[in-house]
PDB file of C-alpha atoms in Angstrom:
ATOM      1  CA  MET A   1      79.735  83.832 100.692  1.00 82.00           C
ATOM      2  CA  ILE A   2      83.182  84.722 100.718  1.00 86.00           C
ATOM      3  CA  GLU A   3      85.057  84.532 103.665  1.00 89.00           C
ATOM      4  CA  VAL A   4      87.627  86.965 104.816  1.00 89.00           C
ATOM      5  CA  THR A   5      90.926  84.512 105.357  1.00 90.00           C
ATOM      6  CA  PRO A   6      90.702  83.450 101.747  1.00 91.00           C
ATOM      7  CA  LEU A   7      90.418  86.647 100.625  1.00 91.00           C
ATOM      8  CA  ARG A   8      93.280  87.959 102.547  1.00 89.00           C
ATOM      9  CA  TYR A   9      95.333  84.852 100.832  1.00 91.00           C
ATOM     10  CA  PHE A  10      93.796  85.900  97.751  1.00 92.00           C
ATOM     11  CA  VAL A  11      94.929  89.953  97.978  1.00 89.00           C
ATOM     12  CA  SER A  12      98.591  88.435  99.064  1.00 86.00           C
ATOM     13  CA  ALA A  13      98.863  86.395  96.042  1.00 90.00           C
ATOM     14  CA  PHE A  14      97.940  89.075  94.036  1.00 89.00           C
ATOM     15  CA  GLU A  15     100.511  91.823  95.312  1.00 84.00           C
ATOM     16  CA  LEU A  16     103.279  89.010  95.750  1.00 83.00           C
ATOM     17  CA  GLY A  17     103.042  87.693  92.392  1.00 86.00           C
ATOM     18  CA  THR A  18     103.347  83.890  93.552  1.00 89.00           C
ATOM     19  CA  ILE A  19     101.997  81.184  95.695  1.00 90.00           C
ATOM     20  CA  SER A  20     105.244  80.298  97.290  1.00 87.00           C
ATOM     21  CA  ALA A  21     105.936  84.010  98.691  1.00 83.00           C
ATOM     22  CA  ALA A  22     101.883  84.632  99.812  1.00 85.00           C
ATOM     23  CA  ALA A  23     102.211  81.124 101.568  1.00 86.00           C
ATOM     24  CA  ALA A  24     105.358  82.234 103.465  1.00 80.00           C
ATOM     25  CA  ALA A  25     103.644  86.145 104.392  1.00 77.00           C
ATOM     26  CA  HIS A  26     101.128  84.166 106.293  1.00 80.00           C
ATOM     27  CA  GLY A  27     102.725  81.113 107.636  1.00 77.00           C
ATOM     28  CA  ILE A  28     100.928  78.234 106.002  1.00 85.00           C
ATOM     29  CA  SER A  29     101.289  75.189 103.018  1.00 89.00           C
ATOM     30  CA  GLN A  30     101.661  76.401  99.547  1.00 90.00           C
ATOM     31  CA  PRO A  31      99.020  73.857  98.955  1.00 93.00           C
ATOM     32  CA  SER A  32      96.718  75.226 101.929  1.00 92.00           C
ATOM     33  CA  LEU A  33      97.215  78.196 100.100  1.00 91.00           C
ATOM     34  CA  SER A  34      96.487  76.905  96.546  1.00 93.00           C
ATOM     35  CA  GLN A  35      93.184  75.157  97.835  1.00 93.00           C
ATOM     36  CA  ALA A  36      91.733  78.028  99.233  1.00 93.00           C
ATOM     37  CA  LEU A  37      92.354  80.188  96.271  1.00 94.00           C
ATOM     38  CA  GLN A  38      90.748  77.354  94.338  1.00 93.00           C
ATOM     39  CA  LYS A  39      87.823  77.426  96.790  1.00 93.00           C
ATOM     40  CA  LEU A  40      87.361  80.872  96.255  1.00 93.00           C
ATOM     41  CA  GLU A  41      87.430  80.811  92.586  1.00 93.00           C
ATOM     42  CA  GLU A  42      84.538  78.383  92.982  1.00 93.00           C
ATOM     43  CA  THR A  43      82.633  80.497  95.011  1.00 92.00           C
ATOM     44  CA  ILE A  44      82.435  83.068  92.861  1.00 92.00           C
ATOM     45  CA  SER A  45      82.674  81.056  90.025  1.00 93.00           C
ATOM     46  CA  SER A  46      85.429  82.945  88.249  1.00 92.00           C
ATOM     47  CA  THR A  47      88.948  82.354  87.294  1.00 94.00           C
ATOM     48  CA  LEU A  48      91.055  84.826  89.419  1.00 95.00           C
ATOM     49  CA  PHE A  49      94.785  83.968  88.028  1.00 94.00           C
ATOM     50  CA  LEU A  50      96.703  82.416  85.240  1.00 93.00           C
ATOM     51  CA  ARG A  51      99.594  80.279  86.645  1.00 89.00           C
ATOM     52  CA  SER A  52     102.749  79.622  84.666  1.00 87.00           C
ATOM     53  CA  ARG A  53     106.065  79.098  85.409  1.00 83.00           C
ATOM     54  CA  LYS A  54     107.160  82.675  86.833  1.00 81.00           C
ATOM     55  CA  GLY A  55     104.400  83.012  88.619  1.00 87.00           C
ATOM     56  CA  LEU A  56     100.364  84.387  88.484  1.00 92.00           C
ATOM     57  CA  GLN A  57      99.181  86.695  86.023  1.00 92.00           C
ATOM     58  CA  PRO A  58      95.539  87.902  87.397  1.00 93.00           C
ATOM     59  CA  THR A  59      92.883  87.686  85.150  1.00 94.00           C
ATOM     60  CA  ALA A  60      90.126  90.665  84.577  1.00 95.00           C
ATOM     61  CA  GLN A  61      87.623  89.069  87.198  1.00 94.00           C
ATOM     62  CA  GLY A  62      91.194  89.000  89.397  1.00 94.00           C
ATOM     63  CA  HIS A  63      91.628  92.316  89.229  1.00 94.00           C
ATOM     64  CA  GLN A  64      87.801  93.315  89.887  1.00 93.00           C
ATOM     65  CA  LEU A  65      88.083  91.342  93.040  1.00 94.00           C
ATOM     66  CA  TYR A  66      91.007  93.269  94.482  1.00 91.00           C
ATOM     67  CA  GLN A  67      89.730  96.249  94.031  1.00 90.00           C
ATOM     68  CA  HIS A  68      86.460  95.135  96.064  1.00 91.00           C
ATOM     69  CA  ALA A  69      89.039  92.791  98.557  1.00 89.00           C
ATOM     70  CA  GLN A  70      90.445  96.663  99.146  1.00 84.00           C
ATOM     71  CA  SER A  71      87.437  97.936 100.933  1.00 86.00           C
ATOM     72  CA  ILE A  72      86.460  94.757 102.511  1.00 89.00           C
ATOM     73  CA  LEU A  73      89.704  93.967 104.144  1.00 85.00           C
ATOM     74  CA  GLY A  74      89.596  97.880 104.642  1.00 80.00           C
ATOM     75  CA  ALA A  75      86.484  97.918 106.525  1.00 84.00           C
ATOM     76  CA  VAL A  76      87.651  94.536 108.439  1.00 82.00           C
ATOM     77  CA  GLN A  77      90.958  96.566 109.746  1.00 74.00           C
ATOM     78  CA  LYS A  78      89.232  99.369 110.573  1.00 75.00           C
ATOM     79  CA  ALA A  79      86.521  97.385 112.969  1.00 77.00           C
ATOM     80  CA  GLU A  80      88.733  95.778 114.618  1.00 70.00           C
ATOM     81  CA  ASN A  81      90.753  98.444 114.972  1.00 65.00           C
ATOM     82  CA  SER A  82      88.206  99.648 116.979  1.00 69.00           C
ATOM     83  CA  PHE A  83      87.736  97.494 119.568  1.00 66.00           C
ATOM     84  CA  SER A  84      91.397  97.331 120.403  1.00 59.00           C
ATOM     85  CA  GLN A  85      91.912 101.209 121.262  1.00 56.00           C
ATOM     86  CA  ASN A  86      92.416 100.303 124.664  1.00 55.00           C
ATOM     87  CA  SER A  87      95.148  98.060 123.625  1.00 59.00           C
ATOM     88  CA  PRO A  88      97.484  99.182 121.398  1.00 65.00           C
ATOM     89  CA  ARG A  89      99.208  96.124 119.442  1.00 79.00           C
ATOM     90  CA  HIS A  90     103.086  95.819 119.866  1.00 87.00           C
ATOM     91  CA  LEU A  91     105.931  94.379 117.440  1.00 93.00           C
ATOM     92  CA  SER A  92     109.259  93.107 118.347  1.00 95.00           C
ATOM     93  CA  LEU A  93     112.050  93.612 115.997  1.00 96.00           C
ATOM     94  CA  TYR A  94     115.309  92.569 115.670  1.00 96.00           C
ATOM     95  CA  THR A  95     117.956  94.291 112.931  1.00 96.00           C
ATOM     96  CA  SER A  96     121.721  92.865 113.154  1.00 96.00           C
ATOM     97  CA  PRO A  97     124.452  95.444 112.804  1.00 96.00           C
ATOM     98  CA  ASP A  98     124.960  94.660 108.889  1.00 95.00           C
ATOM     99  CA  ILE A  99     121.110  95.580 108.265  1.00 94.00           C
ATOM    100  CA  VAL A 100     120.391  99.566 107.368  1.00 92.00           C
ATOM    101  CA  LEU A 101     116.759 100.649 107.446  1.00 90.00           C
ATOM    102  CA  LYS A 102     116.328 103.028 104.763  1.00 88.00           C
ATOM    103  CA  PRO A 103     116.110 100.440 101.767  1.00 88.00           C
ATOM    104  CA  PHE A 104     112.997  98.991 104.139  1.00 91.00           C
ATOM    105  CA  ARG A 105     111.064 102.156 104.189  1.00 91.00           C
ATOM    106  CA  GLY A 106     108.564 100.849 102.207  1.00 93.00           C
ATOM    107  CA  ALA A 107     107.734  98.127 104.497  1.00 94.00           C
ATOM    108  CA  PHE A 108     107.779 100.093 107.533  1.00 94.00           C
ATOM    109  CA  GLU A 109     105.203 102.510 106.055  1.00 93.00           C
ATOM    110  CA  ALA A 110     103.006  99.538 105.502  1.00 92.00           C
ATOM    111  CA  LEU A 111     103.018  98.911 108.959  1.00 91.00           C
ATOM    112  CA  ARG A 112     102.186 102.377 109.688  1.00 90.00           C
ATOM    113  CA  ARG A 113      99.250 102.678 107.422  1.00 89.00           C
ATOM    114  CA  THR A 114      97.640  99.274 107.962  1.00 87.00           C
ATOM    115  CA  CYS A 115      97.965  99.176 112.349  1.00 85.00           C
ATOM    116  CA  PRO A 116      97.904 102.622 113.276  1.00 83.00           C
ATOM    117  CA  GLY A 117      99.112 103.152 116.442  1.00 82.00           C
ATOM    118  CA  LEU A 118     101.327 100.456 116.385  1.00 88.00           C
ATOM    119  CA  GLU A 119     104.609 100.291 119.185  1.00 91.00           C
ATOM    120  CA  LEU A 120     107.739  99.420 117.730  1.00 93.00           C
ATOM    121  CA  ARG A 121     109.939  97.756 119.918  1.00 94.00           C
ATOM    122  CA  PHE A 122     113.392  96.475 118.812  1.00 94.00           C
ATOM    123  CA  GLU A 123     115.231  94.012 121.050  1.00 94.00           C
ATOM    124  CA  LEU A 124     118.924  93.346 121.821  1.00 93.00           C
ATOM    125  CA  THR A 125     118.949  89.343 120.012  1.00 93.00           C
ATOM    126  CA  PRO A 126     116.853  88.020 117.487  1.00 93.00           C
ATOM    127  CA  ALA A 127     115.511  84.923 118.816  1.00 92.00           C
ATOM    128  CA  ALA A 128     113.984  87.772 121.650  1.00 92.00           C
ATOM    129  CA  ALA A 129     112.130  89.379 118.275  1.00 94.00           C
ATOM    130  CA  GLU A 130     108.868  88.542 116.501  1.00 93.00           C
ATOM    131  CA  LEU A 131     110.571  89.634 113.068  1.00 96.00           C
ATOM    132  CA  ALA A 132     114.136  89.541 112.622  1.00 96.00           C
ATOM    133  CA  LEU A 133     116.212  91.389 109.836  1.00 97.00           C
ATOM    134  CA  VAL A 134     119.364  89.034 109.469  1.00 96.00           C
ATOM    135  CA  ASP A 135     121.715  87.427 107.365  1.00 95.00           C
ATOM    136  CA  GLN A 136     120.329  83.597 106.750  1.00 94.00           C
ATOM    137  CA  SER A 137     123.218  82.315 108.835  1.00 92.00           C
ATOM    138  CA  CYS A 138     121.601  84.193 111.687  1.00 93.00           C
ATOM    139  CA  ALA A 139     118.111  83.361 111.986  1.00 93.00           C
ATOM    140  CA  PRO A 140     117.169  82.034 115.545  1.00 90.00           C
ATOM    141  CA  ARG A 141     115.732  78.472 116.297  1.00 85.00           C
ATOM    142  CA  GLY A 142     112.016  79.190 116.204  1.00 82.00           C
ATOM    143  CA  HIS A 143     111.427  81.224 113.656  1.00 90.00           C
ATOM    144  CA  ARG A 144     111.255  80.503 109.696  1.00 90.00           C
ATOM    145  CA  PHE A 145     113.385  82.210 107.339  1.00 94.00           C
ATOM    146  CA  HIS A 146     112.502  83.933 104.375  1.00 92.00           C
ATOM    147  CA  GLU A 147     114.879  85.400 101.658  1.00 92.00           C
ATOM    148  CA  LEU A 148     114.174  88.310 100.486  1.00 93.00           C
ATOM    149  CA  VAL A 149     117.896  89.056  98.745  1.00 91.00           C
ATOM    150  CA  ARG A 150     121.021  88.129  97.560  1.00 92.00           C
ATOM    151  CA  GLU A 151     123.377  90.068  96.704  1.00 92.00           C
ATOM    152  CA  PRO A 152     127.268  91.025  96.848  1.00 92.00           C
ATOM    153  CA  TYR A 153     129.978  92.291  98.540  1.00 91.00           C
ATOM    154  CA  VAL A 154     131.322  94.985  97.053  1.00 92.00           C
ATOM    155  CA  LEU A 155     134.124  97.647  98.111  1.00 92.00           C
ATOM    156  CA  ALA A 156     132.699 101.086  99.217  1.00 94.00           C
ATOM    157  CA  LEU A 157     134.749 104.424  98.343  1.00 94.00           C
ATOM    158  CA  LYS A 158     134.076 107.750  98.898  1.00 94.00           C
ATOM    159  CA  LYS A 159     133.665 109.006  95.221  1.00 93.00           C
ATOM    160  CA  SER A 160     136.494 111.492  95.166  1.00 92.00           C
ATOM    161  CA  HIS A 161     139.382 108.617  95.646  1.00 92.00           C
ATOM    162  CA  PRO A 162     141.344 107.778  93.264  1.00 90.00           C
ATOM    163  CA  LEU A 163     140.277 104.105  92.880  1.00 88.00           C
ATOM    164  CA  ALA A 164     136.405 105.415  92.864  1.00 87.00           C
ATOM    165  CA  GLY A 165     136.698 105.139  89.039  1.00 86.00           C
ATOM    166  CA  THR A 166     137.754 101.552  88.959  1.00 88.00           C
ATOM    167  CA  ARG A 167     136.018  99.004  87.197  1.00 88.00           C
ATOM    168  CA  THR A 168     137.216  96.277  89.635  1.00 88.00           C
ATOM    169  CA  LEU A 169     139.814  94.939  91.727  1.00 87.00           C
ATOM    170  CA  THR A 170     141.294  92.054  92.593  1.00 84.00           C
ATOM    171  CA  LEU A 171     141.943  91.562  96.575  1.00 81.00           C
ATOM    172  CA  GLY A 172     145.511  92.410  96.188  1.00 81.00           C
ATOM    173  CA  ASP A 173     144.510  95.952  95.193  1.00 83.00           C
ATOM    174  CA  LEU A 174     143.615  96.241  98.851  1.00 82.00           C
ATOM    175  CA  ARG A 175     146.692  96.095 100.296  1.00 80.00           C
ATOM    176  CA  SER A 176     147.884  99.882 100.931  1.00 79.00           C
ATOM    177  CA  LEU A 177     143.660 100.669 101.523  1.00 86.00           C
ATOM    178  CA  PRO A 178     142.898 101.590 104.626  1.00 91.00           C
ATOM    179  CA  LEU A 179     139.571  99.480 105.974  1.00 91.00           C
ATOM    180  CA  ILE A 180     136.967 100.142 108.125  1.00 94.00           C
ATOM    181  CA  GLU A 181     136.986  96.859 110.298  1.00 93.00           C
ATOM    182  CA  ARG A 182     133.528  94.936 110.261  1.00 94.00           C
ATOM    183  CA  ARG A 183     133.674  92.513 113.019  1.00 93.00           C
ATOM    184  CA  TYR A 184     130.002  91.933 113.478  1.00 94.00           C
ATOM    185  CA  CYS A 185     129.480  90.882 110.055  1.00 93.00           C
ATOM    186  CA  PRO A 186     128.856  86.988 109.844  1.00 92.00           C
ATOM    187  CA  HIS A 187     130.991  86.735 106.763  1.00 90.00           C
ATOM    188  CA  TYR A 188     133.799  88.709 108.261  1.00 90.00           C
ATOM    189  CA  ASP A 189     135.917  85.604 109.462  1.00 89.00           C
ATOM    190  CA  ALA A 190     135.689  84.106 105.668  1.00 86.00           C
ATOM    191  CA  MET A 191     136.556  87.102 104.130  1.00 84.00           C
ATOM    192  CA  ARG A 192     139.578  87.840 107.179  1.00 83.00           C
ATOM    193  CA  ALA A 193     140.744  84.066 106.293  1.00 85.00           C
ATOM    194  CA  GLU A 194     140.342  84.636 102.088  1.00 82.00           C
ATOM    195  CA  LEU A 195     142.321  87.826 102.524  1.00 80.00           C
ATOM    196  CA  THR A 196     145.213  85.553 104.207  1.00 81.00           C
ATOM    197  CA  LEU A 197     145.264  83.203 101.687  1.00 82.00           C
ATOM    198  CA  GLU A 198     146.227  85.966  99.225  1.00 78.00           C
ATOM    199  CA  ASP A 199     148.917  87.423 101.590  1.00 79.00           C
ATOM    200  CA  VAL A 200     147.128  90.544 101.678  1.00 75.00           C
ATOM    201  CA  SER A 201     147.454  92.348 105.273  1.00 76.00           C
ATOM    202  CA  LEU A 202     145.124  95.067 105.756  1.00 75.00           C
ATOM    203  CA  THR A 203     145.285  98.733 107.420  1.00 81.00           C
ATOM    204  CA  ALA A 204     142.151  99.136 109.623  1.00 85.00           C
ATOM    205  CA  ALA A 205     141.281 102.786 109.558  1.00 88.00           C
ATOM    206  CA  ALA A 206     138.385 102.660 112.178  1.00 92.00           C
ATOM    207  CA  GLU A 207     136.364  99.996 114.167  1.00 94.00           C
ATOM    208  CA  ALA A 208     132.647 100.134 113.660  1.00 95.00           C
ATOM    209  CA  VAL A 209     130.012  98.488 115.833  1.00 95.00           C
ATOM    210  CA  HIS A 210     127.004  98.533 112.717  1.00 95.00           C
ATOM    211  CA  ASP A 211     126.893  99.449 109.531  1.00 95.00           C
ATOM    212  CA  GLN A 212     125.229 102.981 109.152  1.00 94.00           C
ATOM    213  CA  GLN A 213     128.765 103.919 111.299  1.00 96.00           C
ATOM    214  CA  VAL A 214     130.690 102.117 108.350  1.00 95.00           C
ATOM    215  CA  LEU A 215     128.537 104.295 105.447  1.00 95.00           C
ATOM    216  CA  GLU A 216     128.789 107.798 107.262  1.00 95.00           C
ATOM    217  CA  LEU A 217     132.927 107.005 107.698  1.00 95.00           C
ATOM    218  CA  VAL A 218     133.188 106.032 104.447  1.00 95.00           C
ATOM    219  CA  ARG A 219     131.193 109.176 103.096  1.00 94.00           C
ATOM    220  CA  LEU A 220     133.967 111.840 104.904  1.00 94.00           C
ATOM    221  CA  GLY A 221     136.906 109.968 103.263  1.00 92.00           C
ATOM    222  CA  PHE A 222     138.233 107.767 106.696  1.00 93.00           C
ATOM    223  CA  GLY A 223     138.830 104.462 104.082  1.00 92.00           C
ATOM    224  CA  GLY A 224     137.230 101.842 102.347  1.00 92.00           C
ATOM    225  CA  ALA A 225     134.564  98.876 103.341  1.00 93.00           C
ATOM    226  CA  LEU A 226     133.648  95.795 102.094  1.00 92.00           C
ATOM    227  CA  LEU A 227     130.036  96.263 102.210  1.00 93.00           C
ATOM    228  CA  PRO A 228     126.848  94.552 100.635  1.00 93.00           C
ATOM    229  CA  ALA A 229     126.004  95.976  97.354  1.00 92.00           C
ATOM    230  CA  GLY A 230     122.820  97.028  98.518  1.00 91.00           C
ATOM    231  CA  HIS A 231     124.402  99.461 101.246  1.00 91.00           C
ATOM    232  CA  VAL A 232     125.737 101.687  98.705  1.00 89.00           C
ATOM    233  CA  ALA A 233     123.455 101.088  95.614  1.00 84.00           C
ATOM    234  CA  GLN A 234     122.142 104.884  93.960  1.00 73.00           C
ATOM    235  CA  ASP A 235     124.300 106.729  97.217  1.00 84.00           C
ATOM    236  CA  GLU A 236     125.728 109.817  95.515  1.00 88.00           C
ATOM    237  CA  ALA A 237     128.348 109.803  97.785  1.00 92.00           C
ATOM    238  CA  ILE A 238     129.985 106.341  97.164  1.00 94.00           C
ATOM    239  CA  ALA A 239     131.224 104.100  94.587  1.00 93.00           C
ATOM    240  CA  ALA A 240     130.708 100.577  94.317  1.00 92.00           C
ATOM    241  CA  ILE A 241     133.444  98.285  93.236  1.00 92.00           C
ATOM    242  CA  PRO A 242     133.210  95.309  92.531  1.00 92.00           C
ATOM    243  CA  VAL A 243     136.113  93.275  93.825  1.00 88.00           C
ATOM    244  CA  LYS A 244     137.124  90.185  91.969  1.00 85.00           C
ATOM    245  CA  HIS A 245     137.061  87.227  93.554  1.00 78.00           C
ATOM    246  CA  PRO A 246     135.302  83.807  93.495  1.00 73.00           C
ATOM    247  CA  SER A 247     135.411  82.707  97.673  1.00 73.00           C
ATOM    248  CA  LEU A 248     134.659  86.655  98.288  1.00 76.00           C
ATOM    249  CA  GLY A 249     130.839  85.756  98.340  1.00 76.00           C
ATOM    250  CA  GLU A 250     127.408  86.826  98.781  1.00 86.00           C
ATOM    251  CA  ARG A 251     125.074  87.677 101.271  1.00 92.00           C
ATOM    252  CA  ILE A 252     121.090  86.158 101.576  1.00 94.00           C
ATOM    253  CA  MET A 253     119.255  88.387 103.920  1.00 94.00           C
ATOM    254  CA  GLY A 254     115.863  88.264 105.126  1.00 94.00           C
ATOM    255  CA  LEU A 255     113.400  88.378 107.607  1.00 95.00           C
ATOM    256  CA  ALA A 256     113.440  85.279 110.539  1.00 95.00           C
ATOM    257  CA  VAL A 257     109.812  84.920 111.801  1.00 93.00           C
ATOM    258  CA  ARG A 258     108.566  83.603 114.889  1.00 90.00           C
ATOM    259  CA  LYS A 259     105.698  81.305 114.300  1.00 83.00           C
ATOM    260  CA  THR A 260     102.711  82.691 115.812  1.00 82.00           C
ATOM    261  CA  ALA A 261      99.815  84.306 114.252  1.00 78.00           C
ATOM    262  CA  SER A 262     100.347  87.942 115.271  1.00 83.00           C
ATOM    263  CA  ALA A 263     104.131  87.933 113.878  1.00 88.00           C
ATOM    264  CA  ASN A 264     102.408  85.810 110.957  1.00 86.00           C
ATOM    265  CA  GLU A 265     100.136  89.265 110.494  1.00 86.00           C
ATOM    266  CA  MET A 266     103.196  91.244 110.549  1.00 91.00           C
ATOM    267  CA  PHE A 267     105.101  89.587 108.269  1.00 92.00           C
ATOM    268  CA  ARG A 268     102.582  89.561 106.160  1.00 89.00           C
ATOM    269  CA  ILE A 269     102.008  93.351 106.186  1.00 90.00           C
ATOM    270  CA  TRP A 270     105.798  94.294 106.318  1.00 93.00           C
ATOM    271  CA  LEU A 271     106.056  91.810 103.136  1.00 90.00           C
ATOM    272  CA  SER A 272     103.100  93.876 101.088  1.00 88.00           C
ATOM    273  CA  GLY A 273     105.295  96.693 101.273  1.00 90.00           C
ATOM    274  CA  PHE A 274     108.447  95.776 100.627  1.00 86.00           C
ATOM    275  CA  THR A 275     109.638  96.774  96.633  1.00 73.00           C
ATOM    276  CA  GLY A 276     111.475  93.396  96.380  1.00 60.00           C
ATOM    277  CA  GLY A 277     114.746  92.163  94.253  1.00 47.00           C
ATOM    278  CA  SER A 278     116.647  95.543  95.071  1.00 44.00           C
ATOM    279  CA  LEU A 279     118.056  96.991  98.272  1.00 49.00           C
ATOM    280  CA  SER A 280     119.056 100.163  96.447  1.00 42.00           C
ATOM    281  CA  MET A 281     118.614 103.367  98.537  1.00 37.00           C
TER     282      MET A 281
END
């Protein structure tokens, strides 16, 4: 008999493509998830995945089971929802000031589709949240960090700016350029230190409290900003120019998940809607 929990593990492995990602989505170890998949294959006497260094490749039987699993787990979710109508589900979230939500639209839509009536509550600190979108350096204790993307910092400028067509810049090229300050960024002090070493004194055009403000100020032409590349990808009004400097660095951004069954389940659903790899807008 097929059990629901291994079936959920299978669906995550099918959708995410690797054992490691599926295990992280459920908050279990990779060996535990591999063992569950093996038992599932034994139960139905079929091989579900071809395994390689590149990840998992579903077999024909894997595709067939995935279609059945969608119906089975959908029915289970519907039954669970019917008994919890009087007790709506809640999810507490935190997004750091250097995060914009638009690139994660698919992930939030997955929550809405899977958990109708889910109440989202945004917290003021990452430690208070079940799920926290943060830089790796800001992940709170008591949470496990799941890396989503690594992205470099670029200079964001309004596309009508004279420098917008430049292929690359150096830190020295920023000397006469008004920039929008982002003191809340975890890498702000390190960036300022690199500018000091290069004897670059910046002109502050504005000081923002979160990156959504920064993006709007850049679009309006108030100045430039050193921003994560994903913020400005495919933005028709903003040019993203690489800054050539070995120590400017990149950020490792991801989701910090509280170590509870409820948070793990919300994380699994959220991750199923995340497009991954690129945070293009």
